[in-house]
Amino acid sequence: MEKVYIESYGCQMNFADSEVVGAILTGAGHSIVTDIDEASFILINTCAIRDNAEQRVRHRVRELRAMQGRRHALRIGILGCMAERLQNRLMAEEDNLSLVCGPDAYRRLPQLIEQVRCGKQAAEVELSTTETYADIEPVRLGSNGISAFISIMRGCQNYCSYCVVPYTRGRERSRDPLTIVAEARSLFDQGYHEVTLLGQNVNSYKWTDDTGFPELMDMVAAINPQLRVRFATSHPKDLSDKLLEVMASHPNICRCIHLPVQSGSNRMLQLMNRKYTVEWYLDRVDAIRRYMPDCSITTDVIAGFSSETLEDHQATLDLFRRVRYDYAYMFKYSEREGTYASRHLPDDIADDEKTRRLNEIIALQGEIALENNKSEIGKEYEVLVEGESHRSKEQLFGRNSQNKVIVFDRRDAQPGTYCKVKVRNCTAATLLGELV
Ligand code: SAH
Ligand code: SF4
Ligand code: F3S
């Protein structure tokens, strides 16, 4: 049987999928190895969201060619969003690849590997309207035994005009809530203290008319008050008061909402097909702060989308000043083949101008994050300790409910437990504290 090494790129959903792949392969008798030098098969779970994400994988595939030169039996396969987007083209372009498998076809991986062993190339990229891998208990790869992901829905059909995900992940579908609750309970019984429920639009989760995302959150949070529950990513259009009510009523649902805004200009939001306005978005931010004044808010933003003017860009900066995000993922627009924007909206902002706008957003966000963190000094938080700090063995790090990383002197604290920590100092990225 094969010794499979899985390498993952892209969003948390890809990392969660790799754990499903791990379960499917071990179920078929293969083993998962964590040392690439032991591998007979390398599977790369890929992302297609921006061109640079794809270039990184292309570069890696070429790098691995050298390893194949030394180890002739070594096979390489591509999973995930690039597999879905490029299909057979990928194997034609990178001739050291043996296998291509899209995100809804992972159950077929054992057969595909068999085909490769018979000397053939293997590809399966069929998307599904029903596959959720609900019955598969993921093999936790690279886990700290404290925090785990649970995929609760797949796909996206929002068709934001710039985005490739609807084409790589297929139709939106939700997973049976009983299997989600069972997986979370089993994780808690194994000693995990935190689960993150995942989906491209996690808050559009819908199983039946009576079971939407708020009801699901209520069920998962009720498993045990010692189990922290997080979720990502929520779409502003579906952020309901009902969800905020449920969050506010469970202290173990973490006070952190990732709410991608993409742009602060209504004209851009409309061109992006985001289905909300700046006013709607700010109303949702106000609602979050009304229900949970201590909730952190994070976002995604795109600089230099088609026809973005300096006024549009200013509007994004103004929105950042207004919301004062705790963290932001900031990107330059990257045109993706096949999307509405690639067909109808010219990619007409010069690359160096995109970079300039992006850097302006990054600089502003850096200032805001530092100011936000400074205002944390003196506060006490319950921290779930995750492990040793990267800087020093004498220090531990963990996160508070707001998802901020706090580093502190270890004394008698242990990873995998909750500790009370008082914030003493900070950088823009990290809080520095001491045990109380
Ligand atoms: N489903 C989530 C985000 C998915 S992708 C949502 O709708 O919010 C993660 C982020 O990548 C997006 O929020 C967006 O900011 C960014 N992104 C997506 N397509 C992009 C593109 N073509 N160019 C640059 N950034 C992009
Ligand atoms: Fe892409 Fe929009 Fe779907 Fe998010 S909601 S995955 S940005 S199409
Ligand atoms: Fe990338 Fe696919 Fe996730 S394109 S962001 S890995 S859904």
PDB file of C-alpha atoms in Angstrom, residues 98-242:
ATOM      1  CA  SER A  98      -0.024  11.262 -12.121  1.00  0.00           C
ATOM      2  CA  LEU A  99      -3.316  12.142 -10.526  1.00  0.00           C
ATOM      3  CA  VAL A 100      -5.865  14.970 -10.461  1.00  0.00           C
ATOM      4  CA  CYS A 101      -8.872  14.815  -8.142  1.00  0.00           C
ATOM      5  CA  GLY A 102     -11.471  17.536  -7.512  1.00  0.00           C
ATOM      6  CA  PRO A 103     -12.956  18.401  -4.093  1.00  0.00           C
ATOM      7  CA  ASP A 104     -16.150  16.353  -4.468  1.00  0.00           C
ATOM      8  CA  ALA A 105     -14.436  13.194  -5.736  1.00  0.00           C
ATOM      9  CA  TYR A 106     -12.246  12.215  -2.786  1.00  0.00           C
ATOM     10  CA  ARG A 107     -14.133   8.976  -2.184  1.00  0.00           C
ATOM     11  CA  ARG A 108     -12.730   7.828  -5.536  1.00  0.00           C
ATOM     12  CA  LEU A 109      -9.101   8.427  -4.493  1.00  0.00           C
ATOM     13  CA  PRO A 110      -8.355   4.765  -3.648  1.00  0.00           C
ATOM     14  CA  GLN A 111      -9.465   3.739  -7.176  1.00  0.00           C
ATOM     15  CA  LEU A 112      -7.526   6.593  -8.736  1.00  0.00           C
ATOM     16  CA  ILE A 113      -4.375   5.556  -6.873  1.00  0.00           C
ATOM     17  CA  GLU A 114      -4.965   1.985  -8.104  1.00  0.00           C
ATOM     18  CA  GLN A 115      -5.095   3.265 -11.693  1.00  0.00           C
ATOM     19  CA  VAL A 116      -1.812   5.090 -11.183  1.00  0.00           C
ATOM     20  CA  ARG A 117      -0.251   1.879  -9.856  1.00  0.00           C
ATOM     21  CA  CYS A 118      -1.336   0.222 -13.099  1.00  0.00           C
ATOM     22  CA  GLY A 119       0.753   2.811 -14.917  1.00  0.00           C
ATOM     23  CA  LYS A 120      -2.041   5.131 -16.005  1.00  0.00           C
ATOM     24  CA  GLN A 121      -2.758   8.765 -15.292  1.00  0.00           C
ATOM     25  CA  ALA A 122      -5.948   9.238 -13.262  1.00  0.00           C
ATOM     26  CA  ALA A 123      -8.355  12.176 -13.172  1.00  0.00           C
ATOM     27  CA  GLU A 124     -11.753  12.674 -11.544  1.00  0.00           C
ATOM     28  CA  VAL A 125     -13.230  16.146 -11.269  1.00  0.00           C
ATOM     29  CA  GLU A 126     -16.986  15.560 -11.169  1.00  0.00           C
ATOM     30  CA  LEU A 127     -18.696  18.057  -8.820  1.00  0.00           C
ATOM     31  CA  SER A 128     -21.627  16.881  -6.730  1.00  0.00           C
ATOM     32  CA  THR A 129     -24.797  18.552  -5.461  1.00  0.00           C
ATOM     33  CA  THR A 130     -25.011  16.292  -2.417  1.00  0.00           C
ATOM     34  CA  GLU A 131     -21.533  15.204  -1.257  1.00  0.00           C
ATOM     35  CA  THR A 132     -20.706  16.482   2.258  1.00  0.00           C
ATOM     36  CA  TYR A 133     -18.489  13.607   3.502  1.00  0.00           C
ATOM     37  CA  ALA A 134     -20.887  13.632   6.479  1.00  0.00           C
ATOM     38  CA  ASP A 135     -20.194  10.015   7.473  1.00  0.00           C
ATOM     39  CA  ILE A 136     -16.409  10.308   7.390  1.00  0.00           C
ATOM     40  CA  GLU A 137     -14.560  10.905  10.637  1.00  0.00           C
ATOM     41  CA  PRO A 138     -11.541  12.994   9.589  1.00  0.00           C
ATOM     42  CA  VAL A 139      -8.029  11.878  10.522  1.00  0.00           C
ATOM     43  CA  ARG A 140      -6.685  14.894  12.417  1.00  0.00           C
ATOM     44  CA  LEU A 141      -3.478  15.838  10.609  1.00  0.00           C
ATOM     45  CA  GLY A 142      -0.932  18.118  12.259  1.00  0.00           C
ATOM     46  CA  SER A 143      -3.390  18.685  15.075  1.00  0.00           C
ATOM     47  CA  ASN A 144      -2.432  20.087  18.474  1.00  0.00           C
ATOM     48  CA  GLY A 145      -5.156  17.961  20.100  1.00  0.00           C
ATOM     49  CA  ILE A 146      -6.775  21.163  21.346  1.00  0.00           C
ATOM     50  CA  SER A 147      -8.484  22.762  18.380  1.00  0.00           C
ATOM     51  CA  ALA A 148     -10.121  21.163  15.300  1.00  0.00           C
ATOM     52  CA  PHE A 149     -12.062  22.110  12.177  1.00  0.00           C
ATOM     53  CA  ILE A 150     -15.471  20.712  11.312  1.00  0.00           C
ATOM     54  CA  SER A 151     -16.760  21.217   7.795  1.00  0.00           C
ATOM     55  CA  ILE A 152     -20.506  21.920   7.956  1.00  0.00           C
ATOM     56  CA  MET A 153     -21.291  22.885   4.401  1.00  0.00           C
ATOM     57  CA  ARG A 154     -19.651  22.847   0.987  1.00  0.00           C
ATOM     58  CA  GLY A 155     -19.770  24.916  -2.169  1.00  0.00           C
ATOM     59  CA  CYS A 156     -20.921  28.423  -2.924  1.00  0.00           C
ATOM     60  CA  GLN A 157     -23.341  29.883  -5.412  1.00  0.00           C
ATOM     61  CA  ASN A 158     -23.098  33.540  -4.582  1.00  0.00           C
ATOM     62  CA  TYR A 159     -21.103  34.188  -7.727  1.00  0.00           C
ATOM     63  CA  CYS A 160     -19.251  37.244  -6.537  1.00  0.00           C
ATOM     64  CA  SER A 161     -18.073  38.485  -9.900  1.00  0.00           C
ATOM     65  CA  TYR A 162     -14.333  38.157  -9.129  1.00  0.00           C
ATOM     66  CA  CYS A 163     -14.433  34.749  -7.462  1.00  0.00           C
ATOM     67  CA  VAL A 164     -13.511  31.301  -8.712  1.00  0.00           C
ATOM     68  CA  VAL A 165     -14.949  29.331  -5.781  1.00  0.00           C
ATOM     69  CA  PRO A 166     -18.415  28.639  -7.278  1.00  0.00           C
ATOM     70  CA  TYR A 167     -16.593  26.974 -10.199  1.00  0.00           C
ATOM     71  CA  THR A 168     -14.136  24.982  -8.115  1.00  0.00           C
ATOM     72  CA  ARG A 169     -16.433  23.935  -5.270  1.00  0.00           C
ATOM     73  CA  GLY A 170     -19.832  23.621  -6.909  1.00  0.00           C
ATOM     74  CA  ARG A 171     -23.319  24.164  -5.492  1.00  0.00           C
ATOM     75  CA  GLU A 172     -23.930  25.050  -1.886  1.00  0.00           C
ATOM     76  CA  ARG A 173     -25.028  22.125   0.299  1.00  0.00           C
ATOM     77  CA  SER A 174     -25.327  21.638   4.049  1.00  0.00           C
ATOM     78  CA  ARG A 175     -24.330  18.659   6.116  1.00  0.00           C
ATOM     79  CA  ASP A 176     -26.675  16.692   8.400  1.00  0.00           C
ATOM     80  CA  PRO A 177     -26.619  18.513  11.785  1.00  0.00           C
ATOM     81  CA  LEU A 178     -26.664  15.280  13.776  1.00  0.00           C
ATOM     82  CA  THR A 179     -23.362  14.231  12.208  1.00  0.00           C
ATOM     83  CA  ILE A 180     -21.899  17.659  12.988  1.00  0.00           C
ATOM     84  CA  VAL A 181     -22.957  17.530  16.637  1.00  0.00           C
ATOM     85  CA  ALA A 182     -21.686  13.942  16.917  1.00  0.00           C
ATOM     86  CA  GLU A 183     -18.297  14.933  15.477  1.00  0.00           C
ATOM     87  CA  ALA A 184     -18.002  17.900  17.863  1.00  0.00           C
ATOM     88  CA  ARG A 185     -18.988  15.754  20.847  1.00  0.00           C
ATOM     89  CA  SER A 186     -16.494  13.078  19.881  1.00  0.00           C
ATOM     90  CA  LEU A 187     -13.748  15.712  19.641  1.00  0.00           C
ATOM     91  CA  PHE A 188     -14.648  17.058  23.073  1.00  0.00           C
ATOM     92  CA  ASP A 189     -14.580  13.525  24.499  1.00  0.00           C
ATOM     93  CA  GLN A 190     -11.096  13.093  23.012  1.00  0.00           C
ATOM     94  CA  GLY A 191      -9.923  16.176  24.923  1.00  0.00           C
ATOM     95  CA  TYR A 192     -10.336  18.903  22.290  1.00  0.00           C
ATOM     96  CA  HIS A 193     -11.393  22.277  23.672  1.00  0.00           C
ATOM     97  CA  GLU A 194     -12.228  24.200  20.522  1.00  0.00           C
ATOM     98  CA  VAL A 195     -14.042  23.487  17.263  1.00  0.00           C
ATOM     99  CA  THR A 196     -14.322  25.791  14.259  1.00  0.00           C
ATOM    100  CA  LEU A 197     -17.344  25.213  12.031  1.00  0.00           C
ATOM    101  CA  LEU A 198     -16.367  25.795   8.426  1.00  0.00           C
ATOM    102  CA  GLY A 199     -18.058  26.762   5.195  1.00  0.00           C
ATOM    103  CA  GLN A 200     -17.601  29.329   2.425  1.00  0.00           C
ATOM    104  CA  ASN A 201     -20.779  30.980   3.714  1.00  0.00           C
ATOM    105  CA  VAL A 202     -21.145  29.291   7.011  1.00  0.00           C
ATOM    106  CA  ASN A 203     -24.130  31.356   8.084  1.00  0.00           C
ATOM    107  CA  SER A 204     -26.199  30.360   5.050  1.00  0.00           C
ATOM    108  CA  TYR A 205     -26.121  26.830   6.489  1.00  0.00           C
ATOM    109  CA  LYS A 206     -29.579  25.342   6.090  1.00  0.00           C
ATOM    110  CA  TRP A 207     -30.624  21.757   6.706  1.00  0.00           C
ATOM    111  CA  THR A 208     -34.396  22.213   7.034  1.00  0.00           C
ATOM    112  CA  ASP A 209     -36.700  25.197   7.521  1.00  0.00           C
ATOM    113  CA  ASP A 210     -36.260  24.741  11.271  1.00  0.00           C
ATOM    114  CA  THR A 211     -32.532  24.094  11.291  1.00  0.00           C
ATOM    115  CA  GLY A 212     -30.405  26.921  10.021  1.00  0.00           C
ATOM    116  CA  PHE A 213     -27.067  28.203  11.282  1.00  0.00           C
ATOM    117  CA  PRO A 214     -28.327  29.769  14.555  1.00  0.00           C
ATOM    118  CA  GLU A 215     -30.036  26.506  15.539  1.00  0.00           C
ATOM    119  CA  LEU A 216     -26.913  24.510  14.657  1.00  0.00           C
ATOM    120  CA  MET A 217     -24.714  26.848  16.726  1.00  0.00           C
ATOM    121  CA  ASP A 218     -27.120  26.469  19.627  1.00  0.00           C
ATOM    122  CA  MET A 219     -26.796  22.669  19.449  1.00  0.00           C
ATOM    123  CA  VAL A 220     -23.008  22.619  19.168  1.00  0.00           C
ATOM    124  CA  ALA A 221     -22.535  25.195  21.936  1.00  0.00           C
ATOM    125  CA  ALA A 222     -24.791  23.148  24.226  1.00  0.00           C
ATOM    126  CA  ILE A 223     -22.428  20.133  24.087  1.00  0.00           C
ATOM    127  CA  ASN A 224     -20.326  21.525  26.930  1.00  0.00           C
ATOM    128  CA  PRO A 225     -19.560  25.032  28.238  1.00  0.00           C
ATOM    129  CA  GLN A 226     -15.866  24.044  28.219  1.00  0.00           C
ATOM    130  CA  LEU A 227     -15.950  23.563  24.440  1.00  0.00           C
ATOM    131  CA  ARG A 228     -15.233  26.763  22.538  1.00  0.00           C
ATOM    132  CA  VAL A 229     -17.086  27.160  19.267  1.00  0.00           C
ATOM    133  CA  ARG A 230     -15.863  29.323  16.376  1.00  0.00           C
ATOM    134  CA  PHE A 231     -17.052  29.641  12.780  1.00  0.00           C
ATOM    135  CA  ALA A 232     -15.815  30.962   9.442  1.00  0.00           C
ATOM    136  CA  THR A 233     -16.598  32.524   7.043  1.00  0.00           C
ATOM    137  CA  SER A 234     -19.815  34.472   7.386  1.00  0.00           C
ATOM    138  CA  HIS A 235     -21.324  36.468   4.571  1.00  0.00           C
ATOM    139  CA  PRO A 236     -22.677  39.886   5.619  1.00  0.00           C
ATOM    140  CA  LYS A 237     -25.945  39.327   3.744  1.00  0.00           C
ATOM    141  CA  ASP A 238     -26.838  36.382   6.022  1.00  0.00           C
ATOM    142  CA  LEU A 239     -25.684  37.756   9.364  1.00  0.00           C
ATOM    143  CA  SER A 240     -28.989  37.658  11.231  1.00  0.00           C
ATOM    144  CA  ASP A 241     -29.959  39.070  14.619  1.00  0.00           C
ATOM    145  CA  LYS A 242     -31.053  35.563  15.486  1.00  0.00           C
TER     146      LYS A 242
END
